[in-house]
Each structure stands twice: as C-alpha cells, then as structure tokens.
Short mmCIF file of C-alpha atoms in Angstrom, two decimals:
data_model
loop_
_atom_site.label_atom_id
_atom_site.label_comp_id
_atom_site.label_asym_id
_atom_site.label_seq_id
_atom_site.Cartn_x
_atom_site.Cartn_y
_atom_site.Cartn_z
CA UNK A 350 73.10 96.47 93.56
CA UNK A 351 74.82 97.91 90.48
CA UNK A 352 74.13 101.52 89.64
CA UNK A 353 72.54 102.65 86.30
CA UNK A 354 74.98 105.51 86.04
CA UNK A 355 76.70 105.59 82.58
CA UNK A 356 79.90 107.09 81.21
CA UNK A 357 79.65 110.58 79.77
CA UNK A 358 80.37 114.18 80.59
CA UNK A 359 79.74 113.53 84.21
CA UNK A 360 82.31 110.65 84.45
CA UNK A 361 84.43 110.52 87.61
CA UNK A 362 88.17 110.07 87.30
CA UNK A 363 89.66 108.26 90.37
CA UNK A 364 92.84 106.60 91.51
CA UNK A 365 92.97 103.74 93.93
CA UNK A 366 95.45 103.02 96.82
CA UNK A 367 95.19 99.38 97.80
CA UNK A 368 96.73 98.08 101.00
CA UNK A 369 98.24 94.74 101.64
CA UNK A 370 97.05 92.14 104.13
CA UNK A 371 97.08 88.62 102.81
CA UNK A 372 93.71 86.96 102.57
CA UNK A 373 92.13 90.18 103.88
CA UNK A 374 92.77 91.42 100.27
CA UNK A 375 89.50 89.74 99.35
CA UNK A 376 87.81 92.73 100.88
CA UNK A 377 89.59 94.85 98.29
CA UNK A 378 88.47 92.37 95.63
CA UNK A 379 84.83 93.21 96.64
CA UNK A 380 85.49 96.94 96.56
CA UNK A 381 87.00 96.76 93.09
CA UNK A 382 84.25 94.44 91.82
CA UNK A 383 81.57 97.04 92.86
CA UNK A 384 83.52 100.00 91.49
CA UNK A 385 83.90 98.24 88.15
CA UNK A 386 80.08 98.08 87.91
CA UNK A 387 80.07 101.87 87.67
CA UNK A 388 80.42 102.84 83.99
CA UNK A 389 80.58 106.49 85.06
CA UNK A 390 83.77 105.93 87.15
CA UNK A 391 87.05 105.79 85.28
CA UNK A 392 90.01 104.26 87.17
CA UNK A 393 93.14 106.20 86.01
CA UNK A 394 95.79 104.65 88.29
CA UNK A 395 96.29 102.15 91.07
CA UNK A 396 98.97 101.83 93.67
CA UNK A 397 99.17 98.52 95.57
CA UNK A 398 101.28 96.67 98.05
CA UNK A 399 101.43 92.96 98.71
CA UNK A 400 97.80 91.65 98.37
CA UNK A 401 96.95 95.10 97.12
CA UNK A 402 99.60 94.72 94.49
CA UNK A 403 98.12 91.39 93.29
CA UNK A 404 94.62 92.95 93.13
CA UNK A 405 96.03 95.93 91.21
CA UNK A 406 97.84 93.88 88.57
CA UNK A 407 94.99 91.31 88.23
CA UNK A 408 92.46 94.08 87.60
CA UNK A 409 94.69 96.00 85.23
CA UNK A 410 95.41 92.85 83.20
CA UNK A 411 91.79 91.76 82.99
CA UNK A 412 90.63 95.34 82.19
CA UNK A 413 93.14 95.71 79.38
CA UNK A 414 92.07 92.32 77.87
CA UNK A 415 88.31 92.40 78.49
CA UNK A 416 87.21 95.76 79.94
CA UNK A 417 85.19 96.02 83.16
CA UNK A 418 83.75 92.46 82.94
CA UNK A 419 87.20 91.12 82.05
CA UNK A 420 88.64 92.71 85.16
CA UNK A 421 85.89 91.34 87.36
CA UNK A 422 86.31 87.82 85.98
CA UNK A 423 90.03 87.91 86.41
CA UNK A 424 89.71 88.93 90.08
CA UNK A 425 87.24 86.21 90.80
CA UNK A 426 89.41 83.59 89.00
CA UNK A 427 92.49 84.66 90.96
CA UNK A 428 90.88 84.43 94.35
CA UNK A 429 89.28 81.06 93.46
CA UNK A 430 92.73 79.73 92.55
CA UNK A 431 94.07 81.03 95.83
CA UNK A 432 91.41 79.28 97.71
CA UNK A 433 91.83 76.02 95.82
CA UNK A 434 95.60 76.11 96.38
CA UNK A 435 95.09 76.81 100.19
CA UNK A 436 93.29 73.50 100.55
CA UNK A 437 96.81 71.86 100.37
CA UNK A 438 98.41 74.36 102.80
CA UNK A 439 99.61 73.12 106.19
CA UNK A 440 98.07 76.31 107.67
CA UNK A 441 94.56 75.32 108.34
CA UNK A 442 92.01 76.27 111.03
CA UNK A 443 92.05 73.80 113.96
CA UNK A 444 89.01 72.09 115.23
CA UNK A 445 88.87 74.66 118.10
CA UNK A 446 89.01 77.60 115.73
CA UNK A 447 86.13 76.14 113.79
CA UNK A 448 84.13 75.14 116.85
CA UNK A 449 84.46 78.72 118.24
CA UNK A 450 83.53 80.26 114.85
CA UNK A 451 86.90 82.08 114.44
CA UNK A 452 88.41 82.85 111.16
CA UNK A 453 91.95 82.37 112.73
CA UNK A 454 94.75 79.97 113.16
CA UNK A 455 95.24 80.82 116.80
CA UNK A 456 94.77 77.29 117.93
CA UNK A 457 96.44 75.63 114.97
CA UNK A 458 99.43 73.50 116.06
CA UNK A 459 101.06 73.79 112.73
CA UNK A 460 100.88 77.54 112.66
CA UNK A 461 102.14 77.73 116.24
CA UNK A 462 105.10 75.49 115.40
CA UNK A 463 105.94 77.43 112.23
CA UNK A 464 105.71 80.76 114.19
CA UNK A 465 108.05 79.52 116.87
CA UNK A 466 110.48 78.06 114.27
CA UNK A 467 110.56 81.40 112.36
CA UNK A 468 111.94 83.10 115.47
CA UNK A 469 114.91 80.78 115.53
CA UNK A 470 115.53 79.85 111.87
CA UNK A 471 115.40 82.14 108.75
CA UNK A 472 114.10 81.15 105.27
CA UNK A 473 117.84 80.83 104.27
CA UNK A 474 118.10 77.95 106.75
CA UNK A 475 115.22 76.13 105.03
CA UNK A 476 115.61 74.16 101.84
CA UNK A 477 112.18 75.51 100.62
CA UNK A 478 112.80 79.07 101.73
CA UNK A 479 113.30 80.31 98.14
CA UNK A 480 109.97 78.83 97.01
CA UNK A 481 106.75 80.72 96.86
CA UNK A 482 103.58 78.96 95.62
CA UNK A 483 102.20 82.20 94.40
CA UNK A 484 104.77 82.35 91.57
CA UNK A 485 103.01 79.69 89.40
CA UNK A 486 99.62 81.27 90.21
CA UNK A 487 100.79 84.82 89.10
CA UNK A 488 102.42 83.51 85.99
CA UNK A 489 99.19 82.04 84.81
CA UNK A 490 96.85 84.67 86.06
CA UNK A 491 98.46 87.80 84.70
CA UNK A 492 99.20 88.94 81.13
CA UNK A 493 102.00 91.43 82.02
CA UNK A 494 102.12 92.75 78.47
CA UNK A 495 98.40 93.70 78.93
CA UNK A 496 99.31 95.48 82.10
CA UNK A 497 102.10 97.46 80.39
CA UNK A 498 99.85 98.41 77.55
CA UNK A 499 96.60 98.93 79.31
CA UNK A 500 94.77 102.23 80.22
CA UNK A 501 95.26 101.93 83.92
CA UNK A 502 98.59 103.01 85.33
CA UNK A 503 99.87 100.54 87.94
CA UNK A 504 102.33 101.18 90.73
CA UNK A 505 103.72 98.52 92.92
CA UNK A 506 105.76 99.19 96.11
CA UNK A 507 108.52 96.94 97.55
CA UNK A 508 111.14 97.56 100.20
CA UNK A 509 114.84 97.66 99.25
CA UNK A 510 116.49 95.50 101.94
CA UNK A 511 119.92 97.30 101.63
CA UNK A 512 118.76 100.81 101.89
CA UNK A 513 115.32 100.31 103.73
CA UNK A 514 113.70 102.58 101.20
CA UNK A 515 110.68 101.85 99.20
CA UNK A 516 110.89 101.43 95.39
CA UNK A 517 107.87 102.02 93.24
CA UNK A 518 107.73 99.84 90.08
CA UNK A 519 105.71 101.23 87.20
CA UNK A 520 103.43 99.34 84.74
CA UNK A 521 106.26 98.74 82.29
CA UNK A 522 108.47 97.25 84.98
CA UNK A 523 106.00 94.97 86.64
CA UNK A 524 106.43 91.17 86.40
CA UNK A 525 106.04 88.16 88.72
CA UNK A 526 109.24 88.96 90.70
CA UNK A 527 107.99 92.54 91.39
CA UNK A 528 104.67 91.24 92.73
CA UNK A 529 106.42 88.54 94.87
CA UNK A 530 108.84 91.20 96.17
CA UNK A 531 105.90 93.35 97.17
CA UNK A 532 104.55 90.53 99.25
CA UNK A 533 107.75 89.06 100.51
CA UNK A 534 107.45 88.56 104.27
CA UNK A 535 111.11 88.22 105.40
CA UNK A 536 110.37 85.60 108.06
CA UNK A 537 108.68 83.21 105.45
CA UNK A 538 110.52 83.83 102.24
CA UNK A 539 113.94 84.74 100.98
CA UNK A 540 114.31 88.32 99.63
CA UNK A 541 113.49 88.69 95.91
CA UNK A 542 116.36 90.06 93.89
CA UNK A 543 115.56 92.66 91.24
CA UNK A 544 118.25 94.47 89.35
CA UNK A 545 120.85 93.21 91.79
CA UNK A 546 119.01 94.35 94.93
CA UNK A 547 117.03 92.31 97.42
CA UNK A 548 113.46 93.29 98.18
CA UNK A 549 111.05 92.56 101.03
CA UNK A 550 107.36 93.35 101.41
CA UNK A 551 106.37 96.80 100.37
CA UNK A 552 104.24 97.29 103.59
CA UNK A 553 107.40 98.33 105.47
CA UNK A 554 107.95 101.43 103.17
CA UNK A 555 104.50 102.25 101.68
CA UNK A 556 101.23 100.43 102.23
CA UNK A 557 100.65 101.73 99.63
CA UNK A 558 102.50 104.71 98.32
CA UNK A 559 100.45 107.76 97.30
CA UNK A 560 103.28 109.61 95.73
CA UNK A 561 103.06 108.18 92.20
CA UNK A 562 99.26 108.61 92.10
CA UNK A 563 99.55 112.27 92.89
CA UNK A 564 102.58 113.02 90.69
CA UNK A 565 101.79 110.86 87.66
CA UNK A 566 98.02 110.58 87.33
CA UNK A 567 95.48 113.24 86.23
CA UNK A 568 92.77 112.28 88.76
CA UNK A 569 92.46 114.45 91.89
CA UNK A 570 90.46 111.88 93.77
CA UNK A 571 92.18 109.00 95.59
CA UNK A 572 90.18 106.24 97.13
CA UNK A 573 92.21 104.34 99.83
CA UNK A 574 91.00 100.80 100.50
CA UNK A 575 92.01 100.26 103.99
CA UNK A 576 92.36 96.72 105.43
CA UNK A 577 94.73 97.48 108.32
CA UNK A 578 92.94 99.53 110.90
CA UNK A 579 94.51 102.90 111.97
CA UNK A 580 92.83 102.99 115.31
CA UNK A 581 91.58 100.56 117.93
CA UNK A 582 89.75 101.62 121.17
CA UNK A 583 91.06 98.85 123.31
CA UNK A 584 94.61 98.05 124.47
CA UNK A 585 95.78 94.68 123.21
CA UNK A 586 96.42 92.19 126.03
CA UNK A 587 97.12 88.81 124.64
CA UNK A 588 100.32 87.92 122.76
CA UNK A 589 98.34 87.43 119.53
CA UNK A 590 96.57 90.82 119.97
CA UNK A 591 99.93 92.53 120.57
CA UNK A 592 101.54 91.10 117.51
CA UNK A 593 98.52 91.90 115.44
CA UNK A 594 98.51 95.52 116.59
CA UNK A 595 102.25 95.90 116.08
CA UNK A 596 101.76 94.80 112.43
CA UNK A 597 98.92 97.23 111.88
CA UNK A 598 100.98 100.07 113.23
CA UNK A 599 104.18 99.32 111.18
CA UNK A 600 102.19 98.66 108.01
CA UNK A 601 100.25 101.90 108.34
CA UNK A 602 103.15 104.22 109.50
CA UNK A 603 104.32 105.40 106.04
CA UNK A 604 100.77 105.96 104.58
CA UNK A 605 99.85 107.99 107.62
CA UNK A 606 102.99 110.09 107.24
CA UNK A 607 102.05 110.86 103.67
CA UNK A 608 98.53 111.79 104.64
CA UNK A 609 99.92 114.10 107.34
CA UNK A 610 102.20 115.74 104.78
CA UNK A 611 99.14 116.26 102.54
CA UNK A 612 97.27 117.91 105.53
CA UNK A 613 100.29 120.17 106.21
CA UNK A 614 100.51 121.16 102.66
CA UNK A 615 96.84 121.97 102.57
CA UNK A 616 97.51 124.46 105.42
CA UNK A 617 100.72 125.98 103.97
CA UNK A 618 100.05 125.97 100.26
CA UNK A 619 98.51 129.23 98.91
CA UNK A 620 98.98 128.22 95.26
CA UNK A 621 97.89 125.31 93.08
CA UNK A 622 101.21 125.33 91.26
CA UNK A 623 103.97 122.74 91.67
CA UNK A 624 104.02 119.50 93.54
CA UNK A 625 102.91 121.08 96.82
CA UNK A 626 99.77 122.27 95.17
CA UNK A 627 99.03 118.86 93.85
CA UNK A 628 99.28 117.34 97.30
CA UNK A 629 97.24 120.11 98.85
CA UNK A 630 94.47 119.92 96.31
CA UNK A 631 94.13 116.14 96.37
CA UNK A 632 90.77 114.83 97.48
CA UNK A 633 90.93 111.70 99.69
CA UNK A 634 88.30 109.10 100.32
CA UNK A 635 88.67 106.11 102.70
CA UNK A 636 86.88 102.77 102.27
CA UNK A 637 87.01 100.40 105.21
CA UNK A 638 84.77 98.25 107.31
CA UNK A 639 84.34 97.56 111.10
CA UNK A 640 84.71 93.96 110.23
CA UNK A 641 88.45 94.45 109.92
CA UNK A 642 88.56 95.26 113.63
CA UNK A 643 87.36 91.79 114.48
CA UNK A 644 89.87 89.99 112.27
CA UNK A 645 93.19 88.90 113.83
CA UNK A 646 96.56 88.75 112.15
CA UNK A 647 96.44 84.96 111.66
CA UNK A 648 93.22 85.23 109.66
CA UNK A 649 95.37 86.78 106.85
CA UNK A 650 96.52 83.16 106.20
CA UNK A 651 92.99 81.84 105.97
CA UNK A 652 92.01 81.37 102.43
CA UNK A 653 88.90 79.29 102.78
CA UNK A 654 86.44 80.18 100.03
CA UNK A 655 83.65 80.93 102.56
CA UNK A 656 85.95 83.35 104.28
CA UNK A 657 87.15 85.05 101.12
CA UNK A 658 83.63 85.51 99.76
CA UNK A 659 82.41 86.88 103.01
CA UNK A 660 85.07 89.56 102.80
CA UNK A 661 84.28 90.10 99.13
CA UNK A 662 80.68 90.67 99.91
CA UNK A 663 81.59 93.08 102.73
CA UNK A 664 83.83 94.92 100.30
CA UNK A 665 81.02 95.25 97.72
CA UNK A 666 78.75 96.42 100.46
CA UNK A 667 81.28 99.05 101.70
CA UNK A 668 81.78 100.35 98.18
CA UNK A 669 78.07 100.43 97.45
CA UNK A 670 77.39 102.40 100.67
CA UNK A 671 80.23 104.86 99.78
CA UNK A 672 78.82 105.43 96.28
CA UNK A 673 75.32 105.98 97.63
CA UNK A 674 76.51 108.55 100.09
CA UNK A 675 79.51 110.19 98.33
CA UNK A 676 79.18 109.73 94.63
CA UNK A 677 78.37 113.35 94.13
CA UNK A 678 81.34 114.27 96.28
CA UNK A 679 83.83 112.72 93.82
CA UNK A 680 85.47 115.48 91.89
CA UNK A 681 84.36 117.96 94.41
CA UNK A 682 85.44 117.51 98.07
CA UNK A 683 87.35 115.05 100.25
CA UNK A 684 85.19 112.81 102.34
CA UNK A 685 88.11 111.82 104.66
CA UNK A 686 89.47 114.50 106.87
CA UNK A 687 93.24 114.09 106.66
CA UNK A 688 93.66 117.07 108.96
CA UNK A 689 92.65 115.01 112.05
CA UNK A 690 95.85 113.10 111.55
CA UNK A 691 97.63 116.19 112.68
CA UNK A 692 96.24 115.92 116.19
CA UNK A 693 98.96 115.51 118.79
CA UNK A 694 101.70 116.66 116.53
#
C-alpha cells in the first residue's frame, strides 16, 4: 500500500546499495518499486553490481525521463522483456522441478550438461562464448544519456581480470559494455574489454561497493538490498547446497569487509571530519527477506514471469514493512547493527 507522505521539509535523502543475483534481482525491483511510491524519499545515489547494476541503470534512466512513474514503468518493462526472452532459453525447469514445486533447475538435464561442460571448456572454446543476449535488451531499455544527465548518481562495479581489483564506473562512464561487464560470469561469457582491460562480474570485488556512496553522495543513510544471505543456520550437505553457499560467501565477502571497516571506524573515530568520519557517521539499513534462504543457486537462472512477480511482490512487501517500522529512523539512526559483524575478529 503506497504511503501518503509527500516531499517537503521532512524529505529523507537515501542511497541504495543493490546486490547482484540473476533473476533474484526481481526482489530488488519490488523494493525499488515501493520506495519510488514515497514522494518524501529522495534517492541521491545508487551502487549496483550484476543484476543490481541493471536495476540501478534502468531506474536512473526511467527516473531521468519520466520521474518516479517513469522509473517504475522502466523497471517493469525490463523484467517483462527478460521473462519473454527466457521463454526461448535452453535453461528451463524440468518436469520434476515443476512437479515438486521448486523454482530451480536442479533436475534440468540441459542445466546439468551445461554445468558439467563449463568445468571442462571455457567460453573461449565456444563459438557463442562472446555473445550475450542481454546486450540487445539493454541497448533498447536504457537511455544512457538520461543516466548521465539525471539527478540520481549511479555507480557500477566490475572486476578487473588482470589486477583482481574492482573498478567503479560513474554515471558518465556507464554504457552497455559496463553493465555486461558487471554481470559477466567467467564460466558463461568471455571477459568484457573496457579501455583495454578485461572485466568479469563485479560480485567478486564489490557486491556492491559502498565506497562511492559514502565518498561522493550527500546522503548519510544507505539502504542495502540484500539478495545473497550472509548467514545460514544449517550446514550445506548436497553438492548443489555447497555450490550455492560458496557463491553466497564469495559474493558477500567484500561488502562484509566494508561494513566491518565502518564498524571499526565508528569505534575509533572521535571526529566527524575526513573520510573516516564519513564512514563512522553513515547510517545503514538492511532490506532482505527470509524467502531468499529457500532459493537455491540455480533459481537465479529462472526467469518465468510467475517467479519474477512473486519476488517483486516480496520485495514490495519487505520495503513496505521497513518503511512502516523504520521510516522515522531514516536521517536519525542505523537500523542495522554493523558492529555485530566484528564478532569473532
């Protein structure tokens, strides 16, 4: 349910940090859709990786061209196109997956074959390894001039293959290649070359990076939209569960390090001056859902409309519950305790 809050003296300035995760990015779509309903919330900057990068650029383009409604329409159109294109993908849920009610490809023979093949052959061994069906979709869906000239600062992270370090691309640098680089899984696609350097998925070096939000934006509230769970209570036992957990750990590692640094600076910094003061004073809020704990790694490849809209609705619900509980905390206190990440150090 949309709020009746309106823009004015009490407006809240926020930044967004959007994680990557394939089709799970539809959860982020729902969060953004709900936040855009709030006229009293002003999105100043957004940092995204992989699917988070797509959501960030789509939202910024739509917002620049048509305001809040334009951003909401652009996001829905993008995910609709993704779903329509997925109908022709070889990666489909099997009869067993559907029979068991799983949003996974665990019993898909095509996925199993491609997964096994990917352990032996690289994308450079395949004649289609340099092709990415997302390129045409992004070319049509995003007005990059609108992103560059829009009111929302956009930061996209990709991993430099040569150095292993993350590179953050700013609004004025963003194009289709940058977005594809941010989502380039090295076992599926050849590295994307930008300025003479090859790039892979940004999740390996920042999922997403908080640094540009803190250093280059004037908001002191960062909302992290988490789609890769930090913690799980049970030990993974099956091969699929183990692979899924390994991906979650590796794609969360850098973000957790940044949050730990923030917690340490809060303890150590006695002044609000300088970059250390900015990190220490930043207010952090985490938006996530328990539903992510029930989704396996292979469901990130499932782009059926029913699945995407289920995640969207869960994202809207999560954002709505956050606003009902914590709207008054924005601009005042953190609602996520980064200090607990220091436990065990």
